PDB file of C-alpha atoms in Angstrom:
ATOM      1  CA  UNK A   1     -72.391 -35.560-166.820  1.00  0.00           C
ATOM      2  CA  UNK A   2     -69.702 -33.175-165.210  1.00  0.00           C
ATOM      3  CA  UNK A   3     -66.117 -33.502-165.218  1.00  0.00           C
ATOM      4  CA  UNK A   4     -66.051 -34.557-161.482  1.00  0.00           C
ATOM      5  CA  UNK A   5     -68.963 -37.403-161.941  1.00  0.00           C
ATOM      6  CA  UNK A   6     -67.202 -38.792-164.880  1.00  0.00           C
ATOM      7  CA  UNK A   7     -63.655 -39.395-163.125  1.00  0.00           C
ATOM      8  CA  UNK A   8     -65.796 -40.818-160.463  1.00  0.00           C
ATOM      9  CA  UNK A   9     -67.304 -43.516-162.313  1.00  0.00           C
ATOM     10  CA  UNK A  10     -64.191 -44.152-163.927  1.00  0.00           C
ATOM     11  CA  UNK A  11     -62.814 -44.746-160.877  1.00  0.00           C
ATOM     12  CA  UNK A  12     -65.492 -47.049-159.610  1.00  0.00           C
ATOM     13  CA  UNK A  13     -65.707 -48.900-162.445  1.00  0.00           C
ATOM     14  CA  UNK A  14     -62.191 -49.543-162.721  1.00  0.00           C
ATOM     15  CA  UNK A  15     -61.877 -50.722-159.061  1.00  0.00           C
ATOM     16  CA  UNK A  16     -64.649 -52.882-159.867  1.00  0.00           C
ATOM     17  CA  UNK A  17     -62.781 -54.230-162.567  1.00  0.00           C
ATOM     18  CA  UNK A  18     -59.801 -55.025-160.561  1.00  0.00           C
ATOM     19  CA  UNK A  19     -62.041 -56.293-157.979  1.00  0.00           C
ATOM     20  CA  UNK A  20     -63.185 -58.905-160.514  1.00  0.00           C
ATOM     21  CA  UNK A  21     -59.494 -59.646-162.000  1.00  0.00           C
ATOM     22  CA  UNK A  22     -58.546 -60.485-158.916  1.00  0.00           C
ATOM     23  CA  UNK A  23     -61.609 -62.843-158.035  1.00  0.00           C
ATOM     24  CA  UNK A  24     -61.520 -64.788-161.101  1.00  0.00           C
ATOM     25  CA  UNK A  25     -57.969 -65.583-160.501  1.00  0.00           C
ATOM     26  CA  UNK A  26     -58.067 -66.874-157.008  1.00  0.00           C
ATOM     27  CA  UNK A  27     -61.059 -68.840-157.224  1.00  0.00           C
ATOM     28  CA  UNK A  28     -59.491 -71.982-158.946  1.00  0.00           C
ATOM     29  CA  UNK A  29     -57.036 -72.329-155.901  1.00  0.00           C
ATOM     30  CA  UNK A  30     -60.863 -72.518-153.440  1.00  0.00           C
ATOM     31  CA  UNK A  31     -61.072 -75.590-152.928  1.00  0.00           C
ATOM     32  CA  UNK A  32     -64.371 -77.179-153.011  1.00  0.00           C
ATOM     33  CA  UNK A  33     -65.819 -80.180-152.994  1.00  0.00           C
ATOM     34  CA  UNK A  34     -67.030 -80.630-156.139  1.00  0.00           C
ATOM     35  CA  UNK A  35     -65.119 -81.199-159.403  1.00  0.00           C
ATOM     36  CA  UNK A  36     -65.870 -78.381-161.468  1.00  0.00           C
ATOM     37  CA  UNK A  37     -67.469 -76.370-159.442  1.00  0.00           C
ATOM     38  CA  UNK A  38     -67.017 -72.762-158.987  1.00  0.00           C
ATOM     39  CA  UNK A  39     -68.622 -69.661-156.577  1.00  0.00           C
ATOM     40  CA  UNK A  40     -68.679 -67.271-159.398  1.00  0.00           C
ATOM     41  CA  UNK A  41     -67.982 -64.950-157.054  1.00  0.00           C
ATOM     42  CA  UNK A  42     -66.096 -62.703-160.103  1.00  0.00           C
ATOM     43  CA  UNK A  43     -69.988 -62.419-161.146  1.00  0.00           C
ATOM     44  CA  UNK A  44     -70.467 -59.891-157.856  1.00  0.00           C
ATOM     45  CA  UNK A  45     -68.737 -57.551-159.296  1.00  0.00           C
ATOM     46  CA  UNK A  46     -70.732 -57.456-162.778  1.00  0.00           C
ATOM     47  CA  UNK A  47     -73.933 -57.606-160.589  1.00  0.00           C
ATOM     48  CA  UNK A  48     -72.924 -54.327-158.767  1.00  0.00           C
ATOM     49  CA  UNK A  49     -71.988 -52.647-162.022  1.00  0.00           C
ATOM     50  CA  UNK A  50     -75.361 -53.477-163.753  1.00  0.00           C
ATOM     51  CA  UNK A  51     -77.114 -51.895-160.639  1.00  0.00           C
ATOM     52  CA  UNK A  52     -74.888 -48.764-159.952  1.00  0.00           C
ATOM     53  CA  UNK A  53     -74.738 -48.085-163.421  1.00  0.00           C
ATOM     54  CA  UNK A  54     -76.235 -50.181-166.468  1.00  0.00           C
ATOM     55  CA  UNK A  55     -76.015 -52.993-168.621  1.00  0.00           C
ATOM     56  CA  UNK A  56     -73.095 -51.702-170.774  1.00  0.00           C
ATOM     57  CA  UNK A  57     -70.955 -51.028-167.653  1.00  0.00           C
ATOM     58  CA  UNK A  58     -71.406 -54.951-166.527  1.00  0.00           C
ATOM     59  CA  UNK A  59     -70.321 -56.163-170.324  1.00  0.00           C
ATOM     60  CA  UNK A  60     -67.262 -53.900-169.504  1.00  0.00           C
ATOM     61  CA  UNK A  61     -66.664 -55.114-166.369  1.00  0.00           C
ATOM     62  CA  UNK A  62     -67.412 -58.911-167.793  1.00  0.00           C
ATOM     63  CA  UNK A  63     -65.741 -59.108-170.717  1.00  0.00           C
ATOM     64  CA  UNK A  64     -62.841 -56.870-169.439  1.00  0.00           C
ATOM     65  CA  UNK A  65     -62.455 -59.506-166.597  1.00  0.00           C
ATOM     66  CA  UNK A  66     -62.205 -62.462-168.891  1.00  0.00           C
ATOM     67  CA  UNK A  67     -59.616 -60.681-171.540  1.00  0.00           C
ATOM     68  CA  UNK A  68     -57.320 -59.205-168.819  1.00  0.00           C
ATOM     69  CA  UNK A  69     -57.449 -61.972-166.370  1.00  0.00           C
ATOM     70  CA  UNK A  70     -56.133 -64.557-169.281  1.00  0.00           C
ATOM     71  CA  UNK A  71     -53.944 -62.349-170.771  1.00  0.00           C
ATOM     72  CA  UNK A  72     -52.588 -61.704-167.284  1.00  0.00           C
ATOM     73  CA  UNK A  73     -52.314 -66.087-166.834  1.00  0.00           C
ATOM     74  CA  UNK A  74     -51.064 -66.570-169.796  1.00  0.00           C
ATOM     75  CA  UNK A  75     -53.910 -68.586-171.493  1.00  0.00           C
ATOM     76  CA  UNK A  76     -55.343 -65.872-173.600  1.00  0.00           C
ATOM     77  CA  UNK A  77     -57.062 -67.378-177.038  1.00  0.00           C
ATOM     78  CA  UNK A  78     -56.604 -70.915-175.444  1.00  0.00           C
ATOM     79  CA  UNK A  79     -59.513 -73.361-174.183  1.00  0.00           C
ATOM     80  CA  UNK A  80     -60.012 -71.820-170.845  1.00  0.00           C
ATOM     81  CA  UNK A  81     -60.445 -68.584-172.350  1.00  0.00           C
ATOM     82  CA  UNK A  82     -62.846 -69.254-174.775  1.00  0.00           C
ATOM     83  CA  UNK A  83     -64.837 -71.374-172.059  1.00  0.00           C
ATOM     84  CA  UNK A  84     -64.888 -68.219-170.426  1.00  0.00           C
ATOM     85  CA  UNK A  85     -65.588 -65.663-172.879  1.00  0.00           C
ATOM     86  CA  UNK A  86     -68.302 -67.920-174.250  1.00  0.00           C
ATOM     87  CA  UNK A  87     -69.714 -68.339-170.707  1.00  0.00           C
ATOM     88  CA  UNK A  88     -69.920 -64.973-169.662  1.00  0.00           C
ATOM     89  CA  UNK A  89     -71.114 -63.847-173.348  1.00  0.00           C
ATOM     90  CA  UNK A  90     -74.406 -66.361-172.399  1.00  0.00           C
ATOM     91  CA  UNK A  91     -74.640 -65.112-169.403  1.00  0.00           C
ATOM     92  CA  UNK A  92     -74.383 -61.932-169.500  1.00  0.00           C
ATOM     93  CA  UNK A  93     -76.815 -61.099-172.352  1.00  0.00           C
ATOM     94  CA  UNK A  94     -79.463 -63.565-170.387  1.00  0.00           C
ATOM     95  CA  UNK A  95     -79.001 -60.831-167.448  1.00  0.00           C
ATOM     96  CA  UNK A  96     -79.470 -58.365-169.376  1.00  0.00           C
ATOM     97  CA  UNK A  97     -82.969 -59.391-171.330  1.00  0.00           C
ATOM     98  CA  UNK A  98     -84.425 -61.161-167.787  1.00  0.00           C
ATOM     99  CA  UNK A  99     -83.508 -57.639-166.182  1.00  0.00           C
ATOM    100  CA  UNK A 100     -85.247 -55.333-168.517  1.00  0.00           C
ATOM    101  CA  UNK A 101     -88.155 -58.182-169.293  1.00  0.00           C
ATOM    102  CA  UNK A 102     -88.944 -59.816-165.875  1.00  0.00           C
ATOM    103  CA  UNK A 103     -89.115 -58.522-162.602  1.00  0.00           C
ATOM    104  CA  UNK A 104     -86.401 -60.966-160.645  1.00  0.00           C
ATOM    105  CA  UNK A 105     -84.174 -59.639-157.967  1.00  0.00           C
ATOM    106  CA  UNK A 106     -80.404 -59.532-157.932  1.00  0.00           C
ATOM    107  CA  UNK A 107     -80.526 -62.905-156.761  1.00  0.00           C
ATOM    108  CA  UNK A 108     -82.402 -64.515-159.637  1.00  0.00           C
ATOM    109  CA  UNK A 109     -80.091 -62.517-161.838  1.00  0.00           C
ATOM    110  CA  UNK A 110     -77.158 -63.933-160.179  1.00  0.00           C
ATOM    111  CA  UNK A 111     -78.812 -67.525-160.321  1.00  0.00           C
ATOM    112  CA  UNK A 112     -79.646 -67.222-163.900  1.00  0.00           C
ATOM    113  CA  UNK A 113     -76.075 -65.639-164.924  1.00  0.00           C
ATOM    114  CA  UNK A 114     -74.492 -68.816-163.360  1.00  0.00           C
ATOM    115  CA  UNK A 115     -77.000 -70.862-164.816  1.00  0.00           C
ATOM    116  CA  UNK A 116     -76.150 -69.616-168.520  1.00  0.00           C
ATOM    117  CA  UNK A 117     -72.284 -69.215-167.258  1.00  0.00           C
ATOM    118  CA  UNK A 118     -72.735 -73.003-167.295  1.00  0.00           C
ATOM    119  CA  UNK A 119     -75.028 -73.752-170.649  1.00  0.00           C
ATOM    120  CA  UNK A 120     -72.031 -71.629-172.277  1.00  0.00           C
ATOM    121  CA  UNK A 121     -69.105 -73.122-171.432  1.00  0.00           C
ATOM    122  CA  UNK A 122     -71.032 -76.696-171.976  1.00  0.00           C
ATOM    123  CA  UNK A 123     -71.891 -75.223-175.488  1.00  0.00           C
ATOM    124  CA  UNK A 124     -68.588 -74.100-175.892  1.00  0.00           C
ATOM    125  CA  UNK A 125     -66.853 -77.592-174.922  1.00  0.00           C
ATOM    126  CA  UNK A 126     -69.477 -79.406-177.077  1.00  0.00           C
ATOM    127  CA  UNK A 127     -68.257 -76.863-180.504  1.00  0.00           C
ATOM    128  CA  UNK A 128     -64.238 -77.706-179.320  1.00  0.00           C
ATOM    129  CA  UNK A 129     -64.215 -81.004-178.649  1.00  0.00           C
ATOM    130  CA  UNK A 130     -67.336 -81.688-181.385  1.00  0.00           C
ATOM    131  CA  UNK A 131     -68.812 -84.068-178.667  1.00  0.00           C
ATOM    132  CA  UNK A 132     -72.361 -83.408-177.819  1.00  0.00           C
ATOM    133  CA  UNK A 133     -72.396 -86.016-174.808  1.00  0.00           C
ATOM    134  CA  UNK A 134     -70.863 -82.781-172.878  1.00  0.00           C
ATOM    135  CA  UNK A 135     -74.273 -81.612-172.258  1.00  0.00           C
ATOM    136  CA  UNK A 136     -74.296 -85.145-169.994  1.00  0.00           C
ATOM    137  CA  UNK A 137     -72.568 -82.494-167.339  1.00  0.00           C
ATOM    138  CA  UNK A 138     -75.138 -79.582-168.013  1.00  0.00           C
ATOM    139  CA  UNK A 139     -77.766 -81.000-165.437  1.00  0.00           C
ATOM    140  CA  UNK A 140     -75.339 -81.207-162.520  1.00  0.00           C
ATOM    141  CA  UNK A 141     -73.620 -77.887-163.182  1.00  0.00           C
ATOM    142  CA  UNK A 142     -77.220 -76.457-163.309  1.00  0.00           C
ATOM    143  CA  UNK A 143     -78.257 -77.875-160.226  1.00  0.00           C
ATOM    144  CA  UNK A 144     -75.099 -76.495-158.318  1.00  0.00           C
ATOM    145  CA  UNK A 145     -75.621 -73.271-160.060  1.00  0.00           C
ATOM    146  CA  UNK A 146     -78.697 -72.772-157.961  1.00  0.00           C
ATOM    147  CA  UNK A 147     -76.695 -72.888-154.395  1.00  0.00           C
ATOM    148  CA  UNK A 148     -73.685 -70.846-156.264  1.00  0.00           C
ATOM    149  CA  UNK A 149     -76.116 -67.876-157.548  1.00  0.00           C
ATOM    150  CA  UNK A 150     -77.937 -67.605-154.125  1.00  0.00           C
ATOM    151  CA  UNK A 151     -74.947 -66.828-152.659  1.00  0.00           C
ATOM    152  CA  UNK A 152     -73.267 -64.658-154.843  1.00  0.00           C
ATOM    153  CA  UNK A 153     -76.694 -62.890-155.315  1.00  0.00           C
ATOM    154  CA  UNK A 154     -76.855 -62.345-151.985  1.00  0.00           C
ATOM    155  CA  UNK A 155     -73.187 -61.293-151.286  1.00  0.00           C
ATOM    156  CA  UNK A 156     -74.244 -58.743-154.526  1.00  0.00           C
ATOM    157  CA  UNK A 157     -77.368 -57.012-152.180  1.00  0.00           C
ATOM    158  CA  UNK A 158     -75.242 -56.983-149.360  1.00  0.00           C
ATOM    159  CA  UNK A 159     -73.008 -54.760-150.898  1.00  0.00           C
ATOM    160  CA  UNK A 160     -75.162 -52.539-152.827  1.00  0.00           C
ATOM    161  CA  UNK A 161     -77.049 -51.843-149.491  1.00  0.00           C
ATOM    162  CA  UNK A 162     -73.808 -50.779-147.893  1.00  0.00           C
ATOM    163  CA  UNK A 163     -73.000 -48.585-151.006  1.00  0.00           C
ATOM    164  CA  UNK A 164     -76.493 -46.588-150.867  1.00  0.00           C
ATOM    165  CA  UNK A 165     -75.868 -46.209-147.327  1.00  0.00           C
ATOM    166  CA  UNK A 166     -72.711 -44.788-147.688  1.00  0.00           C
ATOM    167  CA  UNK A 167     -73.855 -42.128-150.467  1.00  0.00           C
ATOM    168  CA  UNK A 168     -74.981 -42.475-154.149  1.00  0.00           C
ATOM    169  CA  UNK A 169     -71.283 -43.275-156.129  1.00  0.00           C
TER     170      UNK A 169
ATOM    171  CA  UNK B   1     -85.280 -62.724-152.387  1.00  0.00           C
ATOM    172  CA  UNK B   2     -89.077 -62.488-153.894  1.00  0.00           C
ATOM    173  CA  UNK B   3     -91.250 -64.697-155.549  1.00  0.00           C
ATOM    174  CA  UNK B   4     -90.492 -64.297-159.235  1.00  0.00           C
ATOM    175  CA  UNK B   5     -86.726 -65.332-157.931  1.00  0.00           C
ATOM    176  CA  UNK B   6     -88.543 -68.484-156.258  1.00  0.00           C
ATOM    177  CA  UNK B   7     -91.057 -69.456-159.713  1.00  0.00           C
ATOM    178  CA  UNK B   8     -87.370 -68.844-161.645  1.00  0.00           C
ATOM    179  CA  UNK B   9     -85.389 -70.451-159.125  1.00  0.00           C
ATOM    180  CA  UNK B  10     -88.189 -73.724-159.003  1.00  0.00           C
ATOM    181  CA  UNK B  11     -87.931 -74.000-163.281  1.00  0.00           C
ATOM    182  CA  UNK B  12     -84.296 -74.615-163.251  1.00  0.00           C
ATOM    183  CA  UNK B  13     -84.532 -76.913-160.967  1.00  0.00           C
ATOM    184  CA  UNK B  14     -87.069 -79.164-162.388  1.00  0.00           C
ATOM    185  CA  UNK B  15     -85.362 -78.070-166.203  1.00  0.00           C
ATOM    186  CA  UNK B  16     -82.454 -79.845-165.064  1.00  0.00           C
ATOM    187  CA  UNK B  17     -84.192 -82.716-163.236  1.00  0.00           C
ATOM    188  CA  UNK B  18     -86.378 -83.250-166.576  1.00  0.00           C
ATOM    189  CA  UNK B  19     -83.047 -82.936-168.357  1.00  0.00           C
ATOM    190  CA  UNK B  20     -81.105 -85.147-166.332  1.00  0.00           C
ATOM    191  CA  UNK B  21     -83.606 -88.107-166.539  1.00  0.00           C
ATOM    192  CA  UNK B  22     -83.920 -88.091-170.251  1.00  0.00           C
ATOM    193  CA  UNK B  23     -80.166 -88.013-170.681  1.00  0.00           C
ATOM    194  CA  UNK B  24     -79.639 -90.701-168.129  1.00  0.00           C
ATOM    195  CA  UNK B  25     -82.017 -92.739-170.199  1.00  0.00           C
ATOM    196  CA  UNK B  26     -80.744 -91.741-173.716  1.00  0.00           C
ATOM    197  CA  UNK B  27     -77.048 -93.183-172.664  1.00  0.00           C
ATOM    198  CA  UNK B  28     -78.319 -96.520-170.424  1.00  0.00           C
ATOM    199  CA  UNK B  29     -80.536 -97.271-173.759  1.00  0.00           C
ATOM    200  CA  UNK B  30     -77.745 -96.490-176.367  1.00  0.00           C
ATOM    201  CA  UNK B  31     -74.926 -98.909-174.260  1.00  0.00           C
ATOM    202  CA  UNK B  32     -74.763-102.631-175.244  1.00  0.00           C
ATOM    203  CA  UNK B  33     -72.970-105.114-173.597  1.00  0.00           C
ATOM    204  CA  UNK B  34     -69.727-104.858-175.609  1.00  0.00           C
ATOM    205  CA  UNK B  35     -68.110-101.889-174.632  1.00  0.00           C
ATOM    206  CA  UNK B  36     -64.784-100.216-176.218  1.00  0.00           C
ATOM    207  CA  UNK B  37     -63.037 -97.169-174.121  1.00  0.00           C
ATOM    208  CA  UNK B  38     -61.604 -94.813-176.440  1.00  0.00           C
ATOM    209  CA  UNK B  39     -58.442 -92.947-175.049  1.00  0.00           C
ATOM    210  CA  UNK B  40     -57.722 -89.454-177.612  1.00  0.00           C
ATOM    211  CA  UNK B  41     -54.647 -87.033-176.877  1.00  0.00           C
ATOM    212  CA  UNK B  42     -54.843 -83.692-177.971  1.00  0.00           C
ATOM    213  CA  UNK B  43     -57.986 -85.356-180.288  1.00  0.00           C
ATOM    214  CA  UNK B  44     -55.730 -87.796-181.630  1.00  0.00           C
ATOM    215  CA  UNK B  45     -56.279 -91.337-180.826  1.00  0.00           C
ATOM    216  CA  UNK B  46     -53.713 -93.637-178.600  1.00  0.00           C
ATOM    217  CA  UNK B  47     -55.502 -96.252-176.744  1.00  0.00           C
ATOM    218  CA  UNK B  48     -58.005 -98.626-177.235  1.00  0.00           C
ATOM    219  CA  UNK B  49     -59.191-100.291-174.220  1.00  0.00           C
ATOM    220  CA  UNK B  50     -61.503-103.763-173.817  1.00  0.00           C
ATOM    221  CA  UNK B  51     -63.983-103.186-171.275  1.00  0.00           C
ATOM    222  CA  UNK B  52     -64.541-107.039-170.857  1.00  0.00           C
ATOM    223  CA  UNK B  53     -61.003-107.207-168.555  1.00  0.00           C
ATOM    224  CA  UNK B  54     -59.790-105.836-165.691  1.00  0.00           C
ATOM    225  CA  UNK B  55     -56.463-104.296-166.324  1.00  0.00           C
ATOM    226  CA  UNK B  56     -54.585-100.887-165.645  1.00  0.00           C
ATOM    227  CA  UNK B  57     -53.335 -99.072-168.415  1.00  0.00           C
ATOM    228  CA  UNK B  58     -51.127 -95.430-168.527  1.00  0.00           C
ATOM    229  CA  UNK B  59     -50.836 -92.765-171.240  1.00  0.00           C
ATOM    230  CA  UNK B  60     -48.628 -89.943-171.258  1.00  0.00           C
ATOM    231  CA  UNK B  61     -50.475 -87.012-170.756  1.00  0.00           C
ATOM    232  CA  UNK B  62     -49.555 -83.287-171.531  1.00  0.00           C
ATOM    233  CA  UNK B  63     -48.888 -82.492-167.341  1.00  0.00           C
ATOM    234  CA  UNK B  64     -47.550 -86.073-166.866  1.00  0.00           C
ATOM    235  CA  UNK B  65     -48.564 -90.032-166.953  1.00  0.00           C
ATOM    236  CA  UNK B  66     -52.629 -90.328-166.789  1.00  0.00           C
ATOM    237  CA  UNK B  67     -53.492 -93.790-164.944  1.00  0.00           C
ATOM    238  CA  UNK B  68     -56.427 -95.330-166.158  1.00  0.00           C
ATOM    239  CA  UNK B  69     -58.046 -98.373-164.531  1.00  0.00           C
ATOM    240  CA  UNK B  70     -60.531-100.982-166.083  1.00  0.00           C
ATOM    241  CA  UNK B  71     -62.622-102.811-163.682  1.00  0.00           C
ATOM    242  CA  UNK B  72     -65.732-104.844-163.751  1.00  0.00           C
ATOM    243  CA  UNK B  73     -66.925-102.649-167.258  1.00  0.00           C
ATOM    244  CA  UNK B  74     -66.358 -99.633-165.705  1.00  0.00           C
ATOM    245  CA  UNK B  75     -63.284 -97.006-166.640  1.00  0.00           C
ATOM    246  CA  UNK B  76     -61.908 -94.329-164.603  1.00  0.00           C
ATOM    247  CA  UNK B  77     -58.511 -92.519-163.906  1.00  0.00           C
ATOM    248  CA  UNK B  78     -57.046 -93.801-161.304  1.00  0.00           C
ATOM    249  CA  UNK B  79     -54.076 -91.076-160.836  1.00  0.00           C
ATOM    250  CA  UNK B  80     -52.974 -87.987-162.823  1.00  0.00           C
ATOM    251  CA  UNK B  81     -51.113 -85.066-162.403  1.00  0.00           C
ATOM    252  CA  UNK B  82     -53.350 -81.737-162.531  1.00  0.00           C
ATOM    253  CA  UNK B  83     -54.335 -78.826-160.824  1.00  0.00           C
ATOM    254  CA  UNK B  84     -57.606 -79.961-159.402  1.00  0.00           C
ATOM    255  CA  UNK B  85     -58.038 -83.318-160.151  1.00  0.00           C
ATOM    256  CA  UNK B  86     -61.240 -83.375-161.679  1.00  0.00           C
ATOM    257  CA  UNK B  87     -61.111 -86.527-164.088  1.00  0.00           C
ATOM    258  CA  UNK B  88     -59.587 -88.803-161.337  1.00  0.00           C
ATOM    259  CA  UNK B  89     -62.266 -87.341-158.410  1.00  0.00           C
ATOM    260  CA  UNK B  90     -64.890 -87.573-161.178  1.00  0.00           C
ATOM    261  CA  UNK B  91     -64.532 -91.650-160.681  1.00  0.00           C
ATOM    262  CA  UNK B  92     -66.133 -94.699-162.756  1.00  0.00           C
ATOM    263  CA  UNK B  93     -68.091 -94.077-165.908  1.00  0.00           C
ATOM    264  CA  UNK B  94     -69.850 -97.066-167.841  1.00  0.00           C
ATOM    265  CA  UNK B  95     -72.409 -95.716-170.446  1.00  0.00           C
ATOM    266  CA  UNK B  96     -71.701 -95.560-173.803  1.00  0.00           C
ATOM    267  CA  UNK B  97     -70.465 -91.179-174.981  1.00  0.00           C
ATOM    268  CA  UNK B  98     -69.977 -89.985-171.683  1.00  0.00           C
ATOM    269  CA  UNK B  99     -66.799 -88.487-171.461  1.00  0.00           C
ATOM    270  CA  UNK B 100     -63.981 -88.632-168.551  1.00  0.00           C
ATOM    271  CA  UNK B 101     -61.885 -85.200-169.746  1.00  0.00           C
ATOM    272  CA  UNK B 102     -58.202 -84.242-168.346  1.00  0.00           C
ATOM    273  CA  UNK B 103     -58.624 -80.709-169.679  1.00  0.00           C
ATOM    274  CA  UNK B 104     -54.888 -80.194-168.315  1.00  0.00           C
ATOM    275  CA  UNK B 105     -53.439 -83.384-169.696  1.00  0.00           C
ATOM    276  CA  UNK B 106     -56.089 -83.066-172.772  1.00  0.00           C
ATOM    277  CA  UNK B 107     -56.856 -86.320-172.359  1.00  0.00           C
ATOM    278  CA  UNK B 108     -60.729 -87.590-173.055  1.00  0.00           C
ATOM    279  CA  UNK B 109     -61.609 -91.287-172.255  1.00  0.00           C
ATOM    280  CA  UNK B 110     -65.190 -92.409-173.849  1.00  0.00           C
ATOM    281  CA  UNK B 111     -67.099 -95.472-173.924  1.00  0.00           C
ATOM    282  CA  UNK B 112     -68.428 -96.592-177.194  1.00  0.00           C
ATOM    283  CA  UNK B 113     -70.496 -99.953-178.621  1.00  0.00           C
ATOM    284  CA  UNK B 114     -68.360-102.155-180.013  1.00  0.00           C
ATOM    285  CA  UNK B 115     -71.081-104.168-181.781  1.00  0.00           C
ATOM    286  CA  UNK B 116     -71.678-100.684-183.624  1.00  0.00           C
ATOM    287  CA  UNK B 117     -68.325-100.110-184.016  1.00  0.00           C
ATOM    288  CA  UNK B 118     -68.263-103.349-186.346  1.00  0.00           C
ATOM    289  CA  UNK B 119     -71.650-102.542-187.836  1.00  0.00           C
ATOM    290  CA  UNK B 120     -72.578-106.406-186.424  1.00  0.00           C
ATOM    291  CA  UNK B 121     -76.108-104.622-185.643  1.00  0.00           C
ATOM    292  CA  UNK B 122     -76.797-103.313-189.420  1.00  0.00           C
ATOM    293  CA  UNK B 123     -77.475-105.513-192.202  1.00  0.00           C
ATOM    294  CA  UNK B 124     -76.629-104.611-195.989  1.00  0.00           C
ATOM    295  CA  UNK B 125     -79.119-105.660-198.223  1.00  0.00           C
TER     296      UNK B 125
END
C-alpha cells in the first residue's frame, strides 16, 4: 500500500471513528419509547468499516468508540462502560465469525450485532450485580433488537451504495 | 435483504419467544404467596418491604429520593430522579427474582419467597 492510500484510510477510518463517538453519545438523549431501548445507530459506522475495509478496522472503530466516548463522559472503567465494552466485545466477534462463516447480508449482520450487543451487556449485568434473573430482560431486548438491526442495517447499505458510487475510498 | 437474513432473522425471533415462555414460567412457578421486596443500595441492603400491605415507602437514592409503591402484591417505583426513567416507566413487578434496577440511583428492588426465606418449606431431619 502507497503512501497516498495509507493517509487515505487513515483518514476514513478516523472520520468513521468520530462519526461513531459522536453517535454513541447522542443517542441516550433520543427519546424512545421504550425503556432501555437503543437504535445502535453507533453500530453503522462499524458496519461500514468491516465492508470498506475488514474485520480488524471495525474492532478499531468498535472498541475505539466505547474507550474514547467514556473517557470523553467521564464514566470510563465504571458500569456503563463495561456494559459497553462487554457488549460490543459479543457483538462484534459474532459479526465477525457469521461474516466469514454464513452468507447473511449487512442487515443480518447488523441484526445479529444488536442481538449479541444485548446478550452482552445482559451477561455483563448478570457477572456485576451476581443476579442471574437479568437474563428475565434478554427476551424483550432481543425481540426489539430485530426492528433496531433492520434499520441500522439498512441505513449501513444505504451508505455503502453511495460510497461505491462516489469512487472506491 | 435476502433469505439467509430472513431464516436468521425468523430464529431469533422464535429463540426469544421459546426463551421468554420458559422464563415466564420458571418465575410464576418459583413465587409463593408470601412475598418479601428486597430494596439494596449500592448492593447493600436498606429496606425490607411486606408485600401483603399497601403502603408507599422512599429511599435515598444516589441521584435523589427513589419512591417506591406497594399495592395489591405488586412493587414498583413510583417517582425517581434519573436520566431516562427506566425503573419508574418499567412499572409493577410481582414474581419472585425479577429485578426493578435504578442503574443511576443504583438502586435494585426484588421480590423474594418469604416462606423460603424462613426455610418454613424444608424440613431437618
Amino acid at each position: 500500500m502507497n503512501r497516498k492510500k495509507r493517509v487515505r484510510r487513515m483518514m476514513i477510518l478516523t472520520m468513521l471513528l468520530a462519526m461513531s463517538i459522536v453517535f454513541h453519545m447522542l443517542e441516550p438523549s433520543l427519546p424512545l419509547p421504550i425503556p432501555g431501548v437503543k437504535l445502535g445507530l453507533a453500530n453503522i459506522l462499524g458496519l461500514i468499516a468491516l465492508y470498506m475495509f475488514g474485520w480488524r478496522e471495525m474492532l478499531s472503530i468498535n472498541f475505539g468508540r466505547v474507550l474514547i466516548a467514556s473517557l470523553l463522559r467521564g464514566i470510563i472503567f465504571g458500569t456503563g462502560f463495561w456494559l459497553s465494552l462487554s457488549g460490543v466485545a459479543l457483538s462484534s466477534l459474532t459479526v465477525i465469525i457469521l461474516k466469514k462463516f454464513t452468507p447473511l447480508s449487512a442487515i443480518g449482520l447488523s441484526v445479529a450485532s444488536a442481538t449479541f450487543h444485548n446478550v452482552g451487556q445482559i451477561l455483563a449485568i448478570v457477572v456485576i450485580w451476581s443476579s442471574i434473573m437479568m437474563v428475565y430482560w434478554l427476551p424483550v431486548m432481543i425481540w426489539m433488537s430485530i426492528p433496531t438491526g433492520i434499520l441500522t442495517g439498512t441505513l449501513a447499505v444505504a451508505v455503502l451504495k453511495r460510497i461505491s458510487k462516489g469512487g472506491s475510498p | 435483504m435476502n433469505k439467509a437474513d430472513k431464516t436468521f432473522i425468523a430464529i431469533v425471533a422464535v429463540l426469544s419467544i421459546l426463551l421468554y415462555g420458559s422464563l415466564q414460567y420458571v418465575v410464576r412457578a418459583t413465587t409463593s404467596n408470601q412475598k418479601i421486596a428486597v430494596v439494596s443500595y449500592r448492593d447493600e441492603e436498606v429496606l425490607r418491604i411486606d408485600m401483603s400491605r399497601n403502603d408507599k415507602y422512599t429511599v435515598q437514592g444516589t441521584l435523589g429520593e427513589v419512591l417506591i409503591e406497594v399495592k395489591d402484591n405488586r412493587i414498583r417505583v413510583e417517582k425517581e430522579t434519573s436520566p431516562l426513567h427506566i425503573c419508574s416507566i418499567q412499572g409493577w413487578i410481582e414474581y419472585a427474582n425479577v429485578p426493578i434496577t435504578c442503574l443511576p440511583n443504583h438502586v435494585v428492588i426484588v421480590i423474594i419467597n418469604a416462606v423460603n426465606e424462613h426455610g418454613e418449606d424444608t424440613t431437618v431431619q
